[in-house]
Coordinates of C-alpha atoms in Angstrom, one line a residue:
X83 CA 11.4 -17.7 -3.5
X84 CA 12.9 -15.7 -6.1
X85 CA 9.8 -16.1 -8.6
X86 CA 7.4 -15.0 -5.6
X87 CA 8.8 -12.2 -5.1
X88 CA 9.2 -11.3 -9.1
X89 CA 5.3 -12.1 -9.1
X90 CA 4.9 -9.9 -6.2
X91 CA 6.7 -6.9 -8.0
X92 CA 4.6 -7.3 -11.1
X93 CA 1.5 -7.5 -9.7
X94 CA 1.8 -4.3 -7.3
X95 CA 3.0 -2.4 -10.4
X96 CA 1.0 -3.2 -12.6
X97 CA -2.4 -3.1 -10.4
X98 CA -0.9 0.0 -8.9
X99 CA -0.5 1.7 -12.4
X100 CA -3.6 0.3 -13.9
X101 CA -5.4 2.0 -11.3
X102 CA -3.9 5.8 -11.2
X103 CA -4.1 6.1 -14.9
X104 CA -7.9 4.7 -14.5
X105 CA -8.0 7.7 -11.5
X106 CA -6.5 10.1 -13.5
X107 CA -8.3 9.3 -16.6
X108 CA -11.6 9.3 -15.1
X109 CA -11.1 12.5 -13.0
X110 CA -10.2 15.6 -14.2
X111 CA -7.8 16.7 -11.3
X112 CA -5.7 19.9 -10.3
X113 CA -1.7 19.1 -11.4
X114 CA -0.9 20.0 -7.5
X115 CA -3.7 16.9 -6.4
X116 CA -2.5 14.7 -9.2
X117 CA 1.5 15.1 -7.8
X118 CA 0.1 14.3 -4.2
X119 CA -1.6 11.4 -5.0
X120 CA 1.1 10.1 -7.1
X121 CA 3.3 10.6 -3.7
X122 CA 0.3 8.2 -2.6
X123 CA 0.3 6.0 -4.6
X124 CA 4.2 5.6 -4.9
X125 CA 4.5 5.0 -0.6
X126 CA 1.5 2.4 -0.6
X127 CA 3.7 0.9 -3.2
X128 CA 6.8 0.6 -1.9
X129 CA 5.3 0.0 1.9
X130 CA 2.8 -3.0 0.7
X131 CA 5.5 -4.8 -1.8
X132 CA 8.2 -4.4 1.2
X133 CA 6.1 -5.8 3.4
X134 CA 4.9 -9.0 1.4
X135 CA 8.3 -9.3 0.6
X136 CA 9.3 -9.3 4.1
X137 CA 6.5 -11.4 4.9
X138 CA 7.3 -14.4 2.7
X139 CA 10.9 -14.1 3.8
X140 CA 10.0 -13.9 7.9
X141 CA 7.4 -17.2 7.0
X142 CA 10.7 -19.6 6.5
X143 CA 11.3 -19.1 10.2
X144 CA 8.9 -21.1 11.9
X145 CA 9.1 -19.1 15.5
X146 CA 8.5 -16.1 13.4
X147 CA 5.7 -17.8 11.3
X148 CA 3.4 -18.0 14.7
X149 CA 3.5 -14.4 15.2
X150 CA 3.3 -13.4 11.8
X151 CA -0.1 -12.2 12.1
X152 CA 0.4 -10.2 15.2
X153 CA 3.7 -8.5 13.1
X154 CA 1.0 -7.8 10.2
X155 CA -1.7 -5.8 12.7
X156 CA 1.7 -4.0 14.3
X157 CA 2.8 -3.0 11.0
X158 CA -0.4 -1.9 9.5
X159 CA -0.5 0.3 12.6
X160 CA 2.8 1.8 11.7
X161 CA 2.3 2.5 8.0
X162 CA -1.2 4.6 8.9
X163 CA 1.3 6.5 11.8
X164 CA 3.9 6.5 8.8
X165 CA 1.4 7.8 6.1
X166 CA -0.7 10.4 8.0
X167 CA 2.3 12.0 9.5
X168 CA 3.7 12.5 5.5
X169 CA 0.5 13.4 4.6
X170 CA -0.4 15.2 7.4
X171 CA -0.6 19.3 6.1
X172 CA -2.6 18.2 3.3
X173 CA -4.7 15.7 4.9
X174 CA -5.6 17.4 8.0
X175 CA -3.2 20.6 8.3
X176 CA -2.5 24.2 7.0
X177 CA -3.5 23.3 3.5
X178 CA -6.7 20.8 3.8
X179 CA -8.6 19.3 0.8
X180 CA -12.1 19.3 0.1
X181 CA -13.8 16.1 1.0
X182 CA -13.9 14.8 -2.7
X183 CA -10.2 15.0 -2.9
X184 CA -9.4 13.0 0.9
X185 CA -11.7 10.5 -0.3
X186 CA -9.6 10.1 -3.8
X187 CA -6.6 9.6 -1.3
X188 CA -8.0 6.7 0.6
X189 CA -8.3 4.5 -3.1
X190 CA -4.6 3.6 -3.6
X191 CA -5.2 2.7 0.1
X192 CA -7.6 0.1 -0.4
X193 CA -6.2 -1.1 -3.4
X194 CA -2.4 -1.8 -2.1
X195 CA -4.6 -3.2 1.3
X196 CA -6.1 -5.6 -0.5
X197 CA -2.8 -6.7 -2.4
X198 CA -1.3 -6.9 1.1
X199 CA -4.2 -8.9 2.5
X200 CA -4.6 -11.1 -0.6
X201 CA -0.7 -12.8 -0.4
X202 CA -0.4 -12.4 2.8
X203 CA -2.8 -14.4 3.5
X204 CA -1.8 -16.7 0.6
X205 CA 1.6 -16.9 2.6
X206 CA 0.1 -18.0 6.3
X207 CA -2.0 -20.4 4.6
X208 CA 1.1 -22.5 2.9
X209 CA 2.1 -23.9 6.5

């Protein structure tokens, strides 16, 4: 279980870097955008590894293992709550974005989503 989880960890940080130097590089953005999406990129991280972690952990159990996929919906839920509220004056508040910049913010999104989905899936499969 050990080497999962290892895999786990290099995979989310190296996809995760990978793709903000490719945003960064690509797009010439403001240093005050650039620190926010980092802040991004850095929760989706930590959020999406914790979880898979968690989730390979919870499969062992098998009265957990049923409900796994409800947990997954309930805690995708939670980190949008989680996320917006953090994000919330820039996203939506005092201070909002232009449009171009919101939609740079919903990329490290998708990416760690898809991580998430990927071995998570690869995890409710193995039973």
């Amino acid at each position: 279980m050990f080497k999962k989880i290892l895999l786990y960890a290099i995979v989310f940080t190296i996809v995760g870097t990978i793709s903000f130097l490719g945003q960064t590089f690509l797009m010439d953005l403001e240093t005050d955008f650039l620190q926010l999406l980092e802040q991004s990129y850095i929760f989706h991280f930590f959020f999406s590894l914790l979880l898979v972690i968690a989730f390979q952990i919870l499969s062992k159990n098998q009265k957990v293992f049923e409900q796994l996929g409800f947990l997954y919906i309930g805690m995708l839920v939670f980190k949008i709550v989680v996320f917006t509220t953090m994000f919330f004056p820039q996203l939506m508040g005092d201070q909002p974005l232009p449009h171009f910049y919101r939609a740079m913010m919903l990329l490290p999104i998708f990416i760690f989503l898809t991580l998430e989905v990927i071995f998570v899936s690869k995890i409710m499969r193995k039973k």
